[in-house]
Structure formats: C-alpha cells, structure tokens
C-alpha cells in the first residue's frame, strides 16, 4: 500500500538535500574556474618576440576559433551567460555541455521536455500504433500532434493540437492504447531563459493552465528539472509537480529518472508516478530507450494501478521524415473493481515527422 504522506515527505527531504549539494557543487566549480582564469591571465602577460610567420599562423588560428564560436552560438544547445559573474558563466558552460546529448535524444524520441523551451518553430507528428496484447488481442490507434507558429503574430504564440495527452504529467507512463482526449489550444511562451520558462495555455475544453519550469545543472554531466503546473478545467482545479534528474555517462548513454505528482478537486485523490529511462545512441538514425515505469493512486484505496518494463527501438529510414519503432514490454494493470492483468505486449509504430525548428 502507498503511504502518500510519508512518501511525499521523503521526496521533499531528498530534494532539500539535493539543492544543498547542488549549491556546494556550483560554488566549488566557480572557484575552480576563477583560479583557472587568473592563471591564464598571468601566463598571457609573459610574451616572447615572435616572427611574422608565427603571427600569420596565430591569425589563421584565431579565424578558426571565431568560426567555431559562431557555430557554437548558432547551436540550439548554446547557453549564453546572463552576466559576467563567475556563477553565471559556470551555469552557461555546464548547460551547454550537458544539453548536447540530452537534446539529441529528446529530439529523436520527440520528447517535449527540452524542445518546448530550447527551440521555437513548427512540428507536425502523425503516427500509427499497431499493438498486440497477450490477453487483449490487437489494437490500432492513429494520432496526430502539432505545434504551429501562427503567421503574422508573435513567435511566442503557438497553436497546439494534441491527441496523445503529452501534456499529461504521466505521459511518460501511458501506453499507446490509453484513451486521451483530443485537444486544441493556444499557448503563449511568456518567459524563456537559460534556467527557467513560463507559459500560459488555454484550450477549448475549456481549460486554462499556467506552467513554470526551472532547470539546474549539478555538474557537467548531471542536470535537474522541476516543472510546476496549475490549471482550471470547468469546475475542477488541479496542480501537478514533475521532477527529473538526468545523467549523461557519455555521448552514447543518458539516464533519466522522472517523478510526477498530481492532485485534483474532483475527489480522485493523489496520483503518483515514477519512471527510469536509459537512452542508448547507436547512430544518427538509430537509438534505443530502455524503460521501467510505475503509477499509483490513493482513491478509492491505495494501490498500484499500472507498472511496466520494456524498451523501444527507433529508427529513421528512407526519408528524413519517416520513422518506425518497435516496443516490446511486460505490463501489470489493475482497475479498482477488477483483477490485475499481467501480460506481454508488442507495439509497432510508423511515424511521419515534419519539423522546422
């Protein structure tokens, strides 16, 4: 049985310790960078006479460095320092270094955690899921998602079409056959900075939602992300909290732990979910995501209503906009008034992905 109070207290205590560790780490890195900068300045003060040939070589080297810097600044991973303060330079350096593997995986698997804040533009995603369940036979589902910049208006305003519930805080847990409402909405990106973002979204349900996200790098290879949402849908008020920790082992492997909590005033109590994903880079057109997820509720009583373990192999083929994916998984599901169903499932996905971001 899930003890929501003690579990929530444990998560809160863990987050406090995490922020303390993060602050100490940034302070130590800042001191290190300051020392290194001072050493570089002192070394540069000692110069020797050099020949004209060496001057030409240095000029060519400087031109190459300028080109490299321009390429870096045009990259979606580039993070510009908010000031000349050492702490801000440290953050910008860590954010740029870590972003490169994370944004590739999120872009390849079409995960909006980073793309929502790091890039602005248009994306249209149409995909078809063919699923076989050991005890429930075949299922088919077609979905279309789109994020469009409206012509003639600010790029901060976007039209969102969602048929898969990706805005759901538990979207990383849901299976392809889960029923999700079609939704059309307008989103205004009020604030987008290196560390934080804030947007407001209104849909035709009707529903209005405010979302704040804060990203903080603990080290060059580890980053944390906190997302808080508050929404009103007809007569229901709700809030959700999402927390991610990501660690990049190298350019080939990225590990992400996600946790989400949600509460609504429709007397369905708390929902809690957690998931672990390991991403493996194979090539520019191939990658694998290994995942294990669990989801629980506390009404009408405390119980785990779904859990699963599996992996997804995804590949781009034939055209830049054409993908397929294979997802074998083992699931444990239960409704409050039925027996638990344990079964093997395999999903084959064909996806058409067009984006200009």
Tab-separated table of N, CA, C and O in Angstrom, residues 223-276:
chain	number	residue	atom	x	y	z
A	223	UNK	N	21.957	16.945	-14.533
A	223	UNK	CA	21.083	18.107	-14.532
A	223	UNK	C	19.752	17.747	-13.876
A	223	UNK	O	19.323	16.584	-13.905
A	224	UNK	N	19.098	18.729	-13.241
A	224	UNK	CA	17.792	18.527	-12.632
A	224	UNK	C	16.791	19.469	-13.293
A	224	UNK	O	17.163	20.542	-13.786
A	225	UNK	N	15.517	19.070	-13.274
A	225	UNK	CA	14.469	19.893	-13.893
A	225	UNK	C	13.207	19.787	-13.048
A	225	UNK	O	12.724	18.685	-12.756
A	226	UNK	N	12.640	20.926	-12.664
A	226	UNK	CA	11.405	20.967	-11.878
A	226	UNK	C	10.333	21.678	-12.702
A	226	UNK	O	10.549	22.779	-13.203
A	227	UNK	N	9.163	21.043	-12.845
A	227	UNK	CA	8.047	21.619	-13.600
A	227	UNK	C	6.815	21.670	-12.712
A	227	UNK	O	6.415	20.646	-12.141
A	228	UNK	N	6.220	22.848	-12.596
A	228	UNK	CA	5.034	23.040	-11.768
A	228	UNK	C	3.892	23.568	-12.631
A	228	UNK	O	4.059	24.528	-13.384
A	229	UNK	N	2.715	22.930	-12.532
A	229	UNK	CA	1.545	23.355	-13.296
A	229	UNK	C	0.366	23.601	-12.365
A	229	UNK	O	0.170	22.871	-11.385
A	230	UNK	N	-0.418	24.618	-12.703
A	230	UNK	CA	-1.668	24.925	-12.013
A	230	UNK	C	-2.720	25.159	-13.088
A	230	UNK	O	-2.495	25.942	-14.021
A	231	UNK	N	-3.869	24.494	-12.982
A	231	UNK	CA	-4.856	24.588	-14.058
A	231	UNK	C	-6.281	24.569	-13.514
A	231	UNK	O	-6.549	24.104	-12.394
A	232	UNK	N	-7.179	25.085	-14.350
A	232	UNK	CA	-8.615	25.084	-14.074
A	232	UNK	C	-9.322	24.528	-15.301
A	232	UNK	O	-9.199	25.062	-16.405
A	233	UNK	N	-10.069	23.429	-15.119
A	233	UNK	CA	-10.819	22.812	-16.213
A	233	UNK	C	-12.270	22.682	-15.786
A	233	UNK	O	-12.609	21.848	-14.944
A	234	UNK	N	-13.108	23.555	-16.351
A	234	UNK	CA	-14.514	23.618	-15.952
A	234	UNK	C	-14.598	23.838	-14.448
A	234	UNK	O	-14.172	24.867	-13.943
A	235	UNK	N	-15.140	22.852	-13.684
A	235	UNK	CA	-15.284	23.027	-12.235
A	235	UNK	C	-14.162	22.356	-11.451
A	235	UNK	O	-14.248	22.241	-10.228
A	236	UNK	N	-13.130	21.905	-12.142
A	236	UNK	CA	-12.039	21.172	-11.497
A	236	UNK	C	-10.779	22.022	-11.448
A	236	UNK	O	-10.342	22.553	-12.471
A	237	UNK	N	-10.214	22.161	-10.256
A	237	UNK	CA	-8.918	22.822	-10.075
A	237	UNK	C	-7.875	21.751	-9.787
A	237	UNK	O	-8.130	20.829	-8.995
A	238	UNK	N	-6.730	21.868	-10.412
A	238	UNK	CA	-5.704	20.860	-10.207
A	238	UNK	C	-4.305	21.426	-10.255
A	238	UNK	O	-4.085	22.556	-10.710
A	239	UNK	N	-3.368	20.654	-9.757
A	239	UNK	CA	-1.950	21.019	-9.821
A	239	UNK	C	-1.149	19.751	-10.024
A	239	UNK	O	-1.554	18.658	-9.637
A	240	UNK	N	0.024	19.907	-10.657
A	240	UNK	CA	0.934	18.784	-10.832
A	240	UNK	C	2.365	19.254	-10.663
A	240	UNK	O	2.696	20.396	-10.983
A	241	UNK	N	3.185	18.376	-10.156
A	241	UNK	CA	4.612	18.645	-9.963
A	241	UNK	C	5.403	17.532	-10.622
A	241	UNK	O	5.138	16.358	-10.381
A	242	UNK	N	6.355	17.906	-11.460
A	242	UNK	CA	7.202	16.934	-12.139
A	242	UNK	C	8.668	17.228	-11.809
A	242	UNK	O	9.078	18.389	-11.796
A	243	UNK	N	9.425	16.173	-11.579
A	243	UNK	CA	10.838	16.328	-11.237
A	243	UNK	C	11.658	15.317	-12.022
A	243	UNK	O	11.335	14.125	-12.053
A	244	UNK	N	12.702	15.798	-12.702
A	244	UNK	CA	13.587	14.939	-13.496
A	244	UNK	C	15.031	15.118	-13.051
A	244	UNK	O	15.460	16.233	-12.743
A	245	UNK	N	15.756	14.024	-13.037
A	245	UNK	CA	17.217	14.046	-12.872
A	245	UNK	C	17.810	13.302	-14.058
A	245	UNK	O	17.416	12.165	-14.338
A	246	UNK	N	18.744	13.932	-14.759
A	246	UNK	CA	19.358	13.326	-15.940
A	246	UNK	C	20.877	13.264	-15.752
A	246	UNK	O	21.483	14.218	-15.289
A	247	UNK	N	21.436	12.141	-16.136
A	247	UNK	CA	22.894	11.988	-16.055
A	247	UNK	C	23.411	11.436	-17.372
A	247	UNK	O	22.945	10.398	-17.859
A	248	UNK	N	24.359	12.147	-17.969
A	248	UNK	CA	24.971	11.724	-19.222
A	248	UNK	C	26.288	11.012	-18.910
A	248	UNK	O	27.238	11.628	-18.431
A	249	UNK	N	26.336	9.704	-19.149
A	249	UNK	CA	27.570	8.956	-18.918
A	249	UNK	C	28.610	9.306	-19.969
A	249	UNK	O	29.792	9.436	-19.674
A	250	UNK	N	28.157	9.453	-21.214
A	250	UNK	CA	28.994	9.861	-22.339
A	250	UNK	C	28.039	10.246	-23.460
A	250	UNK	O	26.839	10.434	-23.218
A	251	UNK	N	28.548	10.364	-24.684
A	251	UNK	CA	27.696	10.760	-25.789
A	251	UNK	C	26.774	9.638	-26.256
A	251	UNK	O	25.898	9.861	-27.081
A	252	UNK	N	26.940	8.434	-25.720
A	252	UNK	CA	26.138	7.293	-26.155
A	252	UNK	C	25.050	6.904	-25.159
A	252	UNK	O	24.053	6.292	-25.553
A	253	UNK	N	25.220	7.232	-23.876
A	253	UNK	CA	24.258	6.796	-22.864
A	253	UNK	C	23.806	7.972	-22.001
A	253	UNK	O	24.628	8.748	-21.506
A	254	UNK	N	22.479	8.080	-21.838
A	254	UNK	CA	21.875	9.105	-20.996
A	254	UNK	C	20.830	8.436	-20.111
A	254	UNK	O	19.957	7.714	-20.602
A	255	UNK	N	20.901	8.669	-18.801
A	255	UNK	CA	19.966	8.089	-17.837
A	255	UNK	C	19.065	9.190	-17.289
A	255	UNK	O	19.547	10.252	-16.893
A	256	UNK	N	17.745	8.930	-17.251
A	256	UNK	CA	16.789	9.917	-16.731
A	256	UNK	C	15.837	9.253	-15.742
A	256	UNK	O	15.226	8.230	-16.044
A	257	UNK	N	15.726	9.845	-14.542
A	257	UNK	CA	14.713	9.424	-13.569
A	257	UNK	C	13.658	10.519	-13.489
A	257	UNK	O	13.984	11.698	-13.343
A	258	UNK	N	12.388	10.129	-13.608
A	258	UNK	CA	11.282	11.086	-13.589
A	258	UNK	C	10.291	10.704	-12.497
A	258	UNK	O	10.022	9.517	-12.274
A	259	UNK	N	9.737	11.713	-11.841
A	259	UNK	CA	8.688	11.505	-10.844
A	259	UNK	C	7.635	12.581	-11.041
A	259	UNK	O	7.951	13.721	-11.394
A	260	UNK	N	6.369	12.227	-10.823
A	260	UNK	CA	5.278	13.178	-11.003
A	260	UNK	C	4.219	12.961	-9.931
A	260	UNK	O	3.958	11.820	-9.511
A	261	UNK	N	3.627	14.072	-9.487
A	261	UNK	CA	2.554	14.053	-8.502
A	261	UNK	C	1.428	14.938	-9.030
A	261	UNK	O	1.679	16.007	-9.592
A	262	UNK	N	0.187	14.513	-8.839
A	262	UNK	CA	-0.946	15.302	-9.313
A	262	UNK	C	-2.099	15.217	-8.315
A	262	UNK	O	-2.372	14.159	-7.743
A	263	UNK	N	-2.769	16.372	-8.128
A	263	UNK	CA	-3.944	16.409	-7.262
A	263	UNK	C	-5.021	17.257	-7.923
A	263	UNK	O	-4.737	18.338	-8.456
A	264	UNK	N	-6.260	16.763	-7.892
A	264	UNK	CA	-7.396	17.484	-8.455
A	264	UNK	C	-8.547	17.498	-7.461
A	264	UNK	O	-8.632	16.622	-6.591
A	265	UNK	N	-9.431	18.484	-7.598
A	265	UNK	CA	-10.546	18.648	-6.666
A	265	UNK	C	-11.788	17.875	-7.097
A	265	UNK	O	-12.897	18.212	-6.708
A	266	UNK	N	-11.603	16.822	-7.889
A	266	UNK	CA	-12.751	16.016	-8.316
A	266	UNK	C	-12.867	14.742	-7.481
A	266	UNK	O	-13.462	13.738	-7.893
A	267	UNK	N	-12.278	14.756	-6.274
A	267	UNK	CA	-12.361	13.646	-5.317
A	267	UNK	C	-11.733	12.352	-5.829
A	267	UNK	O	-12.172	11.251	-5.476
A	268	UNK	N	-10.704	12.481	-6.673
A	268	UNK	CA	-9.988	11.275	-7.088
A	268	UNK	C	-8.621	11.169	-6.418
A	268	UNK	O	-7.813	10.323	-6.759
A	269	UNK	N	-8.371	12.079	-5.442
A	269	UNK	CA	-7.173	11.972	-4.616
A	269	UNK	C	-5.887	12.265	-5.359
A	269	UNK	O	-5.860	12.923	-6.398
A	270	UNK	N	-4.800	11.746	-4.800
A	270	UNK	CA	-3.471	11.935	-5.367
A	270	UNK	C	-3.165	10.853	-6.390
A	270	UNK	O	-3.574	9.710	-6.255
A	271	UNK	N	-2.400	11.245	-7.398
A	271	UNK	CA	-1.792	10.295	-8.330
A	271	UNK	C	-0.284	10.463	-8.254
A	271	UNK	O	0.213	11.593	-8.207
A	272	UNK	N	0.435	9.353	-8.223
A	272	UNK	CA	1.885	9.396	-8.154
A	272	UNK	C	2.471	8.455	-9.202
A	272	UNK	O	1.962	7.343	-9.403
A	273	UNK	N	3.507	8.897	-9.878
A	273	UNK	CA	4.152	8.057	-10.878
A	273	UNK	C	5.652	8.265	-10.898
A	273	UNK	O	6.144	9.347	-10.549
A	274	UNK	N	6.371	7.238	-11.297
A	274	UNK	CA	7.825	7.334	-11.378
A	274	UNK	C	8.314	6.454	-12.514
A	274	UNK	O	7.716	5.408	-12.814
A	275	UNK	N	9.386	6.880	-13.158
A	275	UNK	CA	9.921	6.111	-14.267
A	275	UNK	C	11.418	6.282	-14.409
A	275	UNK	O	11.984	7.327	-14.055
A	276	UNK	N	12.072	5.263	-14.931
A	276	UNK	CA	13.509	5.281	-15.174
A	276	UNK	C	13.740	4.927	-16.635
A	276	UNK	O	13.217	3.922	-17.126
